């Protein structure tokens, strides 16, 4: 098994900040044929196609209250790519967990089963963890059982469950982060991939140990992932060496999925793919003792 | 006065012929030789999926002149939002009429997804707001809200959706939803709120439609019944100081001659009867839909001829495939004339469909639509 490197798609503000001003000093002599036919999705789709072209394993579509919806981005990207894993970051204020699962069932059918979930927090939501627990219980329930019945504080289903071509599809692996005891307990029960806090593997050793123990007690196995922010490729070569070293440290510590924030420009994903990715040793030789 | 004519994307697979049940297009039925998307090559799937065939239907519809297509949403269908996200960039003009129930999405999430799709597609999203048939189908989604409350919720859903669809913070404390300081970012807020097609036959539905809907959508019913229903909706809406248009969803069986159309339909009916051995297709439990009740009261399902209720009208389409019972049958000119009759009755938009949806998009788009005048005749206008 190889460590997976995921590219973080830019949020709208980052995407637009990267664009040069559209004022043209030539007083309009240069013919601009774009009209209103091009927008932020064009750049976003090109970044995603670039991630696939350079050999990255997937893209992370962040939840962006100030920008484009991650589900729409991911479904558009799915149609234009063949291999990338597509991680949709959203929260349980979405609406019905049955509906989130149903949308995902079609997404899996149409993408050769490349979709995954990240369930993150809403700002200022009380009972977030309790609601997330029910959201995931219902979503995984209708996915795997038919009939499925559930009665909770937030959600209820009677005689639900997916049948026919909607049944038996690959479950969208769920990313969850910790932050407190309740969230860690939830992750142990429901996460497939745990998002480590902290910026450096040294800071997360005890977290990894704790989550591994919690998951084992729940009869489950967790993969560990980390968000890593890099200096952009426009900086000097020694920063690329440092980037390789930083990423390698995570890999050597047992993190099997790195979600890289490497810049908002199309050129950034190509620079990463050409200059950093080839230097990472991604084969897992042995899991480190927790 | 524009006339928008939509086609339909079949979200539960599509047979290759009206006389076959098995959905040979897509993987909603068994994968056998002759299937498309996926197809079978040397005994294995060719790796394509149903979205590839839906893309072809959407492209056929836009090439042959349809305004867009209805994308239905039920427990046993693929999902309209995912289909729209996938096909937005693959089509140029096609308008995506996404069917959904307010119970599925929080209105803020619906607004965000919708405005994003508007941005992705260049403004080609349309809503078909459905409020569900109640009973087991409703509980399947996790919704135990009763019939009239569901329509009250639909009204509040659209209140909130329109409210957050601006870049100014919006507050709402209601029966079903609460938001505080909610707003779309500017880039999304400046996209247009989609046109709303609204389905539902009950009094609660008409009340909800009159507040928010741009089009009141009905299945085809006997024309006099339809006219009464439209008049009622328009009266209620005018009472609120609004204008509402009316739309009809109707299946057609159109061929070069009337005889050929009836022969095709008869052959399909006989094939299906043979496949089904007279077993009437059952729906998923009993629901509280008033519209479904109206449909099943039409005609006796036992004989083909009994279901002919007018010169070009047959009330047995629901026996061939799920959906409305009443459809239009005839030559291209006759079908066009019936559609023009409906325009005279007050219809401003159609959702047409026929099986198989790919080939029939070309047939209906290229042979029937050009024969429609699409205008209300002076005689009718004078009579009103």
XYZ file of C-alpha atoms in Angstrom:
674
model
C 0.000 0.000 0.000
C 1.247 3.470 -0.857
C 0.743 6.651 1.072
C -1.831 8.824 -0.616
C -1.206 12.460 -1.409
C -4.332 14.581 -1.754
C -4.395 18.110 -3.179
C -6.488 20.719 -1.361
C -8.580 22.735 -3.791
C -8.470 26.445 -3.083
C -11.390 28.235 -1.522
C -12.891 31.017 -3.593
C -11.045 33.877 -1.901
C -7.691 32.152 -2.495
C -8.641 31.344 -6.080
C -9.612 34.918 -6.838
C -6.634 36.429 -4.995
C -4.385 34.432 -7.290
C -5.858 36.013 -10.398
C -4.201 39.127 -11.672
C -6.346 42.209 -11.963
C -8.468 42.176 -15.077
C -7.752 45.789 -15.915
C -5.930 45.986 -19.178
C -3.622 48.915 -19.668
C -4.036 48.752 -23.410
C -7.413 50.529 -23.232
C -9.214 47.549 -24.653
C -7.168 47.120 -27.835
C -6.470 43.482 -26.997
C -9.559 41.572 -28.003
C -10.991 39.684 -25.065
C -13.281 36.937 -26.281
C -14.193 35.561 -22.881
C -17.362 37.516 -22.275
C -19.046 36.057 -19.216
C -18.439 32.475 -20.190
C -15.620 31.752 -17.788
C -15.604 31.800 -14.026
C -14.011 30.258 -10.947
C -15.080 26.720 -11.866
C -12.870 26.813 -14.936
C -9.772 27.343 -12.854
C -10.900 24.854 -10.238
C -11.485 22.145 -12.837
C -8.077 22.790 -14.360
C -6.412 22.483 -10.951
C -8.174 19.143 -10.443
C -7.217 17.883 -13.908
C -3.682 18.987 -13.117
C -3.693 16.990 -9.882
C -4.649 13.887 -11.839
C -2.132 14.609 -14.575
C 0.831 14.871 -12.188
C -0.064 11.680 -10.347
C -1.674 12.943 -7.157
C -4.158 10.534 -5.594
C -7.093 12.837 -5.013
C -8.493 16.258 -4.307
C -10.095 17.715 -1.198
C -13.034 20.035 -1.902
C -13.265 22.244 1.181
C -16.485 23.516 2.697
C -16.495 27.214 1.832
C -19.283 29.399 3.210
C -17.859 32.276 1.203
C -17.564 30.383 -2.043
C -18.640 27.507 -4.240
C -20.404 24.423 -2.947
C -18.086 21.437 -2.509
C -20.662 18.914 -3.782
C -21.062 20.793 -7.041
C -17.285 21.096 -7.456
C -16.759 17.402 -6.774
C -19.481 16.182 -9.154
C -18.138 18.395 -11.945
C -14.574 17.226 -11.287
C -15.682 13.582 -11.246
C -16.950 13.891 -14.795
C -13.642 15.314 -16.026
C -11.329 12.848 -14.269
C -10.875 9.085 -14.178
C -8.670 8.248 -11.223
C -8.748 10.943 -8.535
C -10.357 10.298 -5.192
C -12.857 13.093 -4.528
C -13.248 14.130 -0.893
C -16.248 16.357 -0.178
C -15.959 18.381 3.008
C -19.367 19.318 4.406
C -21.261 19.366 7.709
C -24.435 17.846 9.103
C -26.418 21.052 8.603
C -26.592 19.808 5.008
C -30.050 18.353 5.528
C -31.177 14.747 5.418
C -28.454 12.121 5.932
C -30.540 9.774 3.754
C -30.320 12.339 0.986
C -26.578 12.877 1.443
C -26.141 9.118 1.152
C -28.432 8.951 -1.882
C -26.560 11.681 -3.719
C -23.360 9.833 -2.895
C -24.754 6.550 -4.237
C -25.270 8.138 -7.643
C -21.892 9.860 -7.374
C -20.259 6.476 -6.751
C -22.119 4.897 -9.656
C -21.012 7.599 -12.029
C -17.386 7.952 -10.895
C -16.255 4.360 -10.468
C -16.709 4.800 -6.721
C -14.227 7.619 -6.082
C -16.163 9.766 -3.608
C -15.342 10.161 0.095
C -16.683 12.323 2.891
C -15.258 14.698 5.409
C -17.783 15.693 8.050
C -16.582 18.895 9.687
C -18.066 21.400 12.104
C -20.509 24.228 11.637
C -19.583 27.421 13.384
C -21.269 27.743 16.758
C -23.459 24.651 16.511
C -24.482 23.116 19.822
C -24.803 19.334 20.046
C -22.582 19.079 16.943
C -21.117 15.721 17.917
C -24.442 14.153 18.879
C -25.947 15.289 15.590
C -22.935 14.086 13.589
C -23.178 10.678 15.257
C -26.796 10.295 14.170
C -26.057 11.674 10.716
C -23.399 9.008 10.168
C -25.470 6.251 11.759
C -28.362 6.973 9.386
C -26.185 7.424 6.304
C -24.249 4.223 6.866
C -27.435 2.433 7.880
C -29.367 3.142 4.675
C -26.199 2.405 2.712
C -25.689 -1.052 4.168
C -29.065 -2.381 5.308
C -32.479 -2.674 3.743
C -34.884 -2.315 5.426
C -33.291 0.132 7.845
C -35.067 1.807 10.719
C -33.673 4.410 13.109
C -35.185 6.761 15.647
C -32.952 9.426 17.183
C -33.040 12.932 18.553
C -32.283 14.596 15.226
C -33.136 12.046 12.524
C -35.592 9.236 11.966
C -36.045 6.639 9.217
C -38.605 3.866 8.840
C -38.218 1.065 6.336
C -35.443 2.864 4.519
C -32.368 1.470 2.857
C -30.943 1.313 -0.639
C -31.887 -1.446 -3.057
C -31.023 -2.562 -6.561
C -28.116 -0.720 -8.173
C -27.971 1.670 -5.206
C -27.047 -1.191 -2.879
C -23.641 -2.781 -2.466
C -21.698 0.303 -3.565
C -18.359 1.221 -2.042
C -18.944 3.280 1.118
C -17.492 6.821 0.910
C -14.717 6.678 3.495
C -15.417 9.205 6.226
C -12.795 11.665 7.497
C -13.331 12.995 10.998
C -11.188 15.241 13.179
C -10.808 15.164 16.956
C -10.598 18.162 19.267
C -12.238 16.844 22.425
C -13.039 13.513 24.068
C -16.498 13.242 22.522
C -15.174 13.867 19.024
C -12.392 11.361 19.479
C -14.910 8.786 20.658
C -17.086 9.534 17.622
C -14.114 9.159 15.312
C -13.203 5.826 16.865
C -16.727 4.578 16.144
C -17.406 6.179 12.753
C -14.298 7.496 11.042
C -12.421 5.559 8.410
C -9.726 8.222 8.300
C -8.799 10.347 11.300
C -7.565 13.887 10.694
C -4.709 14.554 13.070
C -4.421 17.922 14.747
C -1.086 19.640 15.112
C 1.395 20.621 12.447
C 4.195 18.172 13.035
C 4.220 14.417 13.652
C 5.994 14.916 16.997
C 2.962 16.861 18.209
C 0.538 14.118 17.293
C 2.202 10.967 18.612
C 0.049 10.709 21.720
C -3.079 11.535 19.699
C -2.314 8.680 17.336
C -1.770 6.306 20.222
C -5.015 7.342 21.874
C -7.109 7.028 18.717
C -5.584 3.695 17.800
C -6.518 2.391 21.258
C -10.052 3.813 21.055
C -10.573 2.344 17.600
C -9.222 -1.057 18.610
C -11.570 -1.090 21.578
C -14.422 -0.425 19.120
C -13.241 -3.301 16.929
C -12.169 -0.946 14.154
C -9.055 0.284 12.393
C -8.317 3.911 11.608
C -6.131 5.378 8.918
C -4.361 8.587 9.886
C -4.327 11.707 7.762
C -2.844 15.151 8.186
C -3.455 18.518 6.578
C -0.080 19.982 5.595
C 0.467 23.528 4.345
C 3.467 24.128 2.129
C 5.311 27.222 1.091
C 4.393 27.840 -2.540
C 6.603 26.639 -5.348
C 7.508 30.181 -6.265
C 10.016 30.193 -3.413
C 13.625 29.004 -3.562
C 14.762 25.383 -4.035
C 15.714 24.814 -0.413
C 12.031 25.255 0.520
C 11.221 22.350 -1.784
C 13.749 20.239 0.101
C 12.153 21.292 3.344
C 8.722 20.469 1.990
C 9.889 16.977 1.052
C 11.385 16.518 4.521
C 8.219 17.759 6.281
C 5.991 15.458 4.278
C 8.356 12.538 4.688
C 8.324 13.021 8.472
C 4.552 12.523 8.488
C 4.839 9.443 6.309
C 7.548 7.951 8.481
C 5.380 8.538 11.559
C 2.554 6.413 10.160
C 0.361 8.994 8.430
C -0.945 7.269 5.320
C -2.780 10.181 3.742
C -1.403 13.698 3.372
C -3.803 16.466 2.419
C -1.558 19.131 0.982
C -2.353 22.828 0.840
C 0.138 23.901 -1.806
C -1.277 27.031 -3.366
C -4.236 28.237 -5.344
C -2.743 28.476 -8.816
C -2.741 25.887 -11.576
C 1.040 26.236 -11.676
C 1.272 25.257 -8.000
C -0.165 21.787 -8.522
C 2.138 21.175 -11.481
C 5.155 22.419 -9.518
C 4.286 20.092 -6.641
C 3.804 17.173 -8.965
C 7.081 17.749 -10.768
C 9.386 18.905 -7.974
C 8.155 17.419 -4.683
C 6.015 14.356 -5.332
C 8.768 12.337 -7.045
C 10.994 12.678 -3.956
C 8.559 11.223 -1.462
C 9.110 7.628 -0.381
C 5.529 6.433 -0.122
C 5.686 2.692 0.354
C 4.692 1.667 3.821
C 7.374 -0.716 5.034
C 5.940 -1.317 8.450
C 3.396 0.481 10.619
C 5.165 2.227 13.462
C 4.284 0.928 16.885
C 1.634 3.288 18.185
C -45.299 34.893 -24.250
C -42.658 32.164 -24.432
C -43.443 28.487 -24.534
C -40.824 26.291 -22.844
C -40.842 22.645 -23.884
C -38.778 20.281 -21.768
C -37.886 16.664 -22.390
C -37.170 14.203 -19.584
C -34.075 12.392 -18.355
C -35.151 8.942 -17.160
C -33.406 8.421 -13.851
C -34.354 4.778 -13.373
C -32.794 3.478 -16.564
C -34.643 3.324 -19.894
C -35.945 0.436 -21.974
C -34.821 0.259 -25.598
C -38.446 -0.046 -26.629
C -41.799 0.987 -25.155
C -42.879 -2.662 -25.234
C -40.123 -3.872 -22.931
C -39.926 -3.467 -19.207
C -36.254 -4.242 -18.778
C -34.204 -1.023 -18.679
C -31.569 -1.961 -21.216
C -30.062 1.496 -21.121
C -28.252 1.890 -17.818
C -27.630 -0.656 -15.082
C -31.051 -0.543 -13.437
C -31.721 -3.973 -14.887
C -29.579 -7.053 -15.492
C -26.526 -6.579 -17.710
C -27.153 -8.582 -20.887
C -26.173 -8.403 -24.524
C -27.769 -5.363 -26.133
C -27.441 -3.212 -23.014
C -25.973 0.277 -23.234
C -24.096 2.193 -20.517
C -22.853 -0.174 -19.357
C -22.584 -2.503 -22.297
C -21.332 -6.046 -22.397
C -18.135 -6.861 -24.254
C -16.872 -10.437 -24.211
C -19.007 -11.122 -21.173
C -17.767 -8.156 -19.157
C -18.961 -4.632 -18.475
C -17.418 -2.103 -20.842
C -16.788 0.246 -17.900
C -19.266 2.942 -18.906
C -22.019 3.968 -16.546
C -25.522 5.350 -16.786
C -24.357 8.968 -16.724
C -22.886 8.349 -20.175
C -26.315 7.529 -21.556
C -27.984 10.410 -19.689
C -25.411 12.692 -21.314
C -26.534 11.443 -24.729
C -30.198 12.050 -23.949
C -29.469 15.575 -22.695
C -27.455 16.345 -25.799
C -30.123 14.882 -28.072
C -32.713 17.039 -26.345
C -30.769 20.253 -26.741
C -29.767 19.521 -30.338
C -33.376 18.839 -31.309
C -34.687 22.009 -29.723
C -35.940 21.215 -26.260
C -35.465 23.845 -23.563
C -34.082 21.304 -21.123
C -35.233 18.247 -19.237
C -37.032 17.171 -16.098
C -34.809 15.028 -13.852
C -37.067 12.989 -11.534
C -36.081 11.969 -7.999
C -37.445 8.916 -6.144
C -36.019 6.253 -3.837
C -35.191 4.084 -6.850
C -33.589 6.658 -9.128
C -30.240 8.288 -9.649
C -29.882 11.753 -8.155
C -30.701 14.963 -10.078
C -28.121 17.229 -8.394
C -25.288 14.831 -9.189
C -26.550 14.413 -12.757
C -26.688 18.191 -13.202
C -23.189 18.704 -11.790
C -21.883 16.002 -14.100
C -23.599 17.228 -17.280
C -23.457 21.018 -16.866
C -20.173 21.299 -18.725
C -21.078 18.677 -21.298
C -24.116 20.572 -22.557
C -24.422 24.062 -23.974
C -28.038 25.092 -23.681
C -29.837 22.334 -21.769
C -31.764 23.520 -18.707
C -31.673 21.095 -15.773
C -35.069 20.798 -14.065
C -34.034 19.228 -10.772
C -36.847 17.561 -8.851
C -36.483 17.678 -5.099
C -38.395 17.791 -1.870
C -37.659 20.448 0.754
C -37.194 17.620 3.268
C -33.994 16.590 1.482
C -31.898 19.708 2.028
C -31.663 22.611 4.423
C -32.709 25.719 2.453
C -29.301 27.336 2.947
C -27.590 24.248 1.524
C -30.102 24.173 -1.327
C -29.364 27.830 -2.052
C -25.621 27.239 -1.999
C -25.753 24.182 -4.227
C -28.213 25.842 -6.588
C -26.304 29.083 -6.988
C -23.112 27.091 -7.524
C -24.828 25.083 -10.268
C -26.033 28.338 -11.815
C -22.433 29.532 -11.870
C -21.210 26.193 -13.270
C -23.842 25.979 -16.006
C -24.309 29.617 -16.947
C -27.719 29.906 -15.343
C -29.390 26.664 -16.496
C -30.918 25.335 -13.277
C -34.693 25.054 -12.824
C -36.569 23.622 -9.857
C -39.329 21.076 -9.786
C -40.442 21.298 -6.174
C -42.252 18.142 -5.188
C -43.687 17.603 -1.761
C -43.883 13.839 -1.604
C -46.643 11.251 -1.645
C -46.652 10.465 2.061
C -46.855 6.986 3.549
C -43.953 4.497 3.406
C -42.217 6.385 0.592
C -41.985 9.447 2.818
C -40.668 7.536 5.809
C -38.066 5.967 3.534
C -36.484 9.395 3.326
C -36.903 9.891 7.064
C -39.797 12.322 6.789
C -42.891 11.735 8.935
C -44.427 15.159 8.391
C -48.104 14.969 7.447
C -49.542 16.085 4.115
C -50.655 19.651 4.858
C -47.636 20.335 7.066
C -45.362 19.236 4.244
C -46.823 21.969 2.056
C -46.505 24.502 4.875
C -42.882 23.432 5.140
C -42.418 23.850 1.379
C -43.692 27.423 1.637
C -41.331 28.178 4.507
C -38.452 26.449 2.705
C -38.888 28.763 -0.272
C -39.280 31.795 2.026
C -35.900 30.979 3.569
C -34.244 30.038 0.262
C -35.219 33.346 -1.308
C -34.279 35.170 1.888
C -30.724 33.808 2.097
C -30.259 34.235 -1.653
C -28.806 37.662 -1.281
C -25.577 38.929 0.188
C -27.422 40.692 3.016
C -27.697 38.759 6.305
C -31.096 37.101 6.662
C -32.814 36.082 9.890
C -35.744 33.707 10.163
C -37.397 31.956 13.082
C -40.088 29.678 11.757
C -41.983 26.453 12.386
C -39.559 24.356 10.404
C -36.365 26.390 9.939
C -34.285 28.913 11.884
C -31.416 30.891 10.437
C -29.491 33.835 11.836
C -27.468 36.206 9.694
C -27.414 33.779 6.776
C -26.363 34.968 3.343
C -24.773 33.653 0.177
C -21.396 35.084 -0.830
C -21.636 37.770 -3.467
C -20.495 35.562 -6.334
C -23.410 33.213 -5.680
C -25.992 35.784 -4.599
C -25.806 37.501 -7.981
C -26.886 34.305 -9.765
C -30.600 34.106 -10.552
C -32.929 32.115 -8.315
C -34.093 29.244 -10.515
C -37.566 29.249 -12.011
C -39.853 27.135 -9.877
C -42.151 24.462 -11.241
C -44.444 23.303 -8.479
C -46.303 20.000 -8.306
C -49.296 19.037 -6.193
C -53.045 18.691 -6.650
C -54.490 19.207 -3.188
C -55.807 22.451 -1.692
C -52.725 22.676 0.517
C -50.579 22.368 -2.600
C -52.449 25.075 -4.495
C -52.058 27.415 -1.542
C -48.304 26.787 -1.384
C -47.878 27.100 -5.151
C -49.661 30.395 -5.352
C -47.080 32.056 -3.127
C -43.834 30.983 -4.791
C -44.266 29.019 -7.987
C -43.543 30.394 -11.421
C -45.268 27.441 -13.054
C -47.942 25.178 -11.658
C -47.168 21.727 -12.997
C -49.739 19.016 -13.511
C -49.819 15.620 -15.146
C -52.111 15.495 -18.143
C -55.723 14.991 -17.095
C -58.945 15.112 -19.132
C -58.896 18.596 -20.596
C -61.974 19.960 -18.843
C -60.613 18.835 -15.467
C -57.274 20.441 -16.250
C -58.891 23.702 -17.258
C -60.786 23.895 -13.962
C -57.637 23.165 -11.983
C -55.640 25.828 -13.821
C -58.373 28.393 -13.346
C -58.414 27.722 -9.618
C -54.633 28.082 -9.288
C -54.571 31.289 -11.314
C -57.404 32.814 -9.276
C -55.654 32.091 -5.994
C -52.389 33.480 -7.282
C -53.925 36.673 -8.663
C -55.448 37.143 -5.244
C -51.896 37.409 -3.927
C -50.953 39.934 -6.606
C -48.878 37.406 -8.550
C -49.017 35.807 -11.981
C -48.562 32.067 -12.327
C -48.124 30.085 -15.502
C -49.225 26.513 -16.037
C -47.308 23.516 -17.261
C -48.224 19.976 -18.208
C -46.214 16.772 -18.057
C -47.338 14.421 -20.813
C -46.067 11.294 -22.538
C -46.539 11.092 -26.265
C -46.560 8.305 -28.830
C -46.069 10.113 -32.154
C -45.521 8.435 -35.506
C -45.758 9.494 -39.170
C -49.382 8.311 -39.288
C -52.159 7.899 -36.748
C -52.431 4.216 -37.586
C -48.727 3.666 -37.066
C -48.874 5.348 -33.663
C -51.765 3.220 -32.437
C -50.157 0.092 -33.852
C -46.923 0.849 -32.004
C -48.797 1.458 -28.784
C -50.889 -1.697 -29.188
C -47.764 -3.769 -29.821
C -46.130 -2.292 -26.729
C -49.228 -2.994 -24.643
C -49.392 -6.609 -25.847
C -45.686 -7.165 -25.167
C -45.915 -5.722 -21.677
C -49.063 -7.708 -20.919
C -47.290 -10.849 -22.017
C -44.321 -9.959 -19.796
C -46.474 -9.099 -16.837
C -49.244 -11.700 -17.299
C -51.796 -9.065 -16.454
C -50.162 -8.155 -13.145
C -50.810 -4.474 -12.478
C -47.663 -2.606 -11.426
C -47.847 -1.758 -7.749
C -46.515 1.373 -6.163
C -44.533 1.375 -2.918
C -47.286 1.236 -0.317
C -50.271 3.540 -0.066
C -49.494 7.197 0.028
C -51.587 10.325 0.468
C -50.984 11.840 -2.963
C -54.127 13.357 -4.403
C -52.671 13.380 -7.907
C -51.945 9.653 -7.901
C -55.530 9.050 -6.807
C -56.808 11.070 -9.771
C -54.726 9.044 -12.222
C -55.823 5.580 -11.115
C -59.479 6.514 -11.392
C -59.103 6.803 -15.185
C -60.352 3.813 -17.188
C -60.273 0.106 -16.557
C -56.839 -1.495 -16.901
C -58.084 -4.685 -18.504
C -58.554 -3.788 -22.176
C -56.519 -1.634 -24.501
C -59.602 -0.190 -26.187
C -61.234 0.722 -22.866
C -58.331 3.016 -22.217
C -58.886 5.099 -25.358
C -60.696 8.081 -23.894
C -60.497 10.434 -26.869
C -59.431 10.461 -30.534
C -55.773 10.895 -29.602
C -55.811 10.126 -25.909
C -54.915 6.864 -24.188
C -55.159 6.342 -20.434
C -52.941 3.277 -20.097
C -49.389 4.647 -20.185
C -48.943 3.855 -16.473
C -49.282 0.169 -17.382
C -46.206 0.383 -19.581
C -43.982 2.355 -17.267
C -44.307 4.249 -13.965
C -45.816 7.721 -14.205
C -48.907 9.442 -15.612
C -51.665 7.317 -17.091
C -52.937 9.710 -19.730
C -50.890 10.424 -22.853
C -51.266 11.691 -26.406
C -51.174 9.291 -29.362
C -51.253 10.091 -33.064
C -49.512 11.370 -36.128
C -46.979 14.145 -35.745
C -49.563 16.684 -36.851
C -52.195 15.324 -34.482
C -49.876 15.372 -31.487
C -48.822 18.919 -32.342
C -52.482 19.891 -32.616
C -53.306 18.388 -29.205
C -50.408 20.261 -27.676
C -51.640 23.483 -29.292
C -55.082 22.751 -27.823
C -53.449 22.633 -24.421
C -51.739 25.948 -25.135
C -55.199 27.367 -25.838
C -56.309 25.944 -22.510
C -53.646 28.017 -20.768
C -50.507 25.875 -20.833
C -47.226 27.808 -21.086
C -44.771 24.950 -20.713
C -44.604 21.240 -21.362
C -42.565 18.354 -20.123
C -42.774 15.739 -22.857
C -41.447 12.216 -22.763
C -41.439 8.988 -24.743
C -39.577 5.706 -24.589
C -36.774 5.271 -25.567
C -35.834 8.774 -24.456
C -32.795 9.183 -26.727
C -34.346 8.378 -30.087
C -37.699 9.899 -29.209
C -36.055 13.222 -28.272
C -34.978 13.517 -31.891
C -38.312 12.298 -33.210
C -40.505 14.577 -31.105
C -38.113 17.526 -31.286
C -37.676 17.369 -35.043
C -41.099 16.153 -36.197
C -43.662 17.401 -33.676
C -42.382 20.677 -32.268
C -42.004 22.363 -35.682
C -45.687 21.618 -36.399
C -46.899 23.455 -33.312
C -47.981 27.032 -33.672
C -47.545 27.392 -29.918
C -49.773 30.374 -29.847
C -53.144 30.912 -28.267
C -55.632 31.249 -31.129
C -57.601 34.494 -31.428
C -60.881 32.568 -31.249
C -59.934 31.144 -27.883
C -58.692 34.451 -26.547
C -61.946 36.060 -27.618
C -63.957 33.344 -25.892
C -62.175 33.793 -22.552
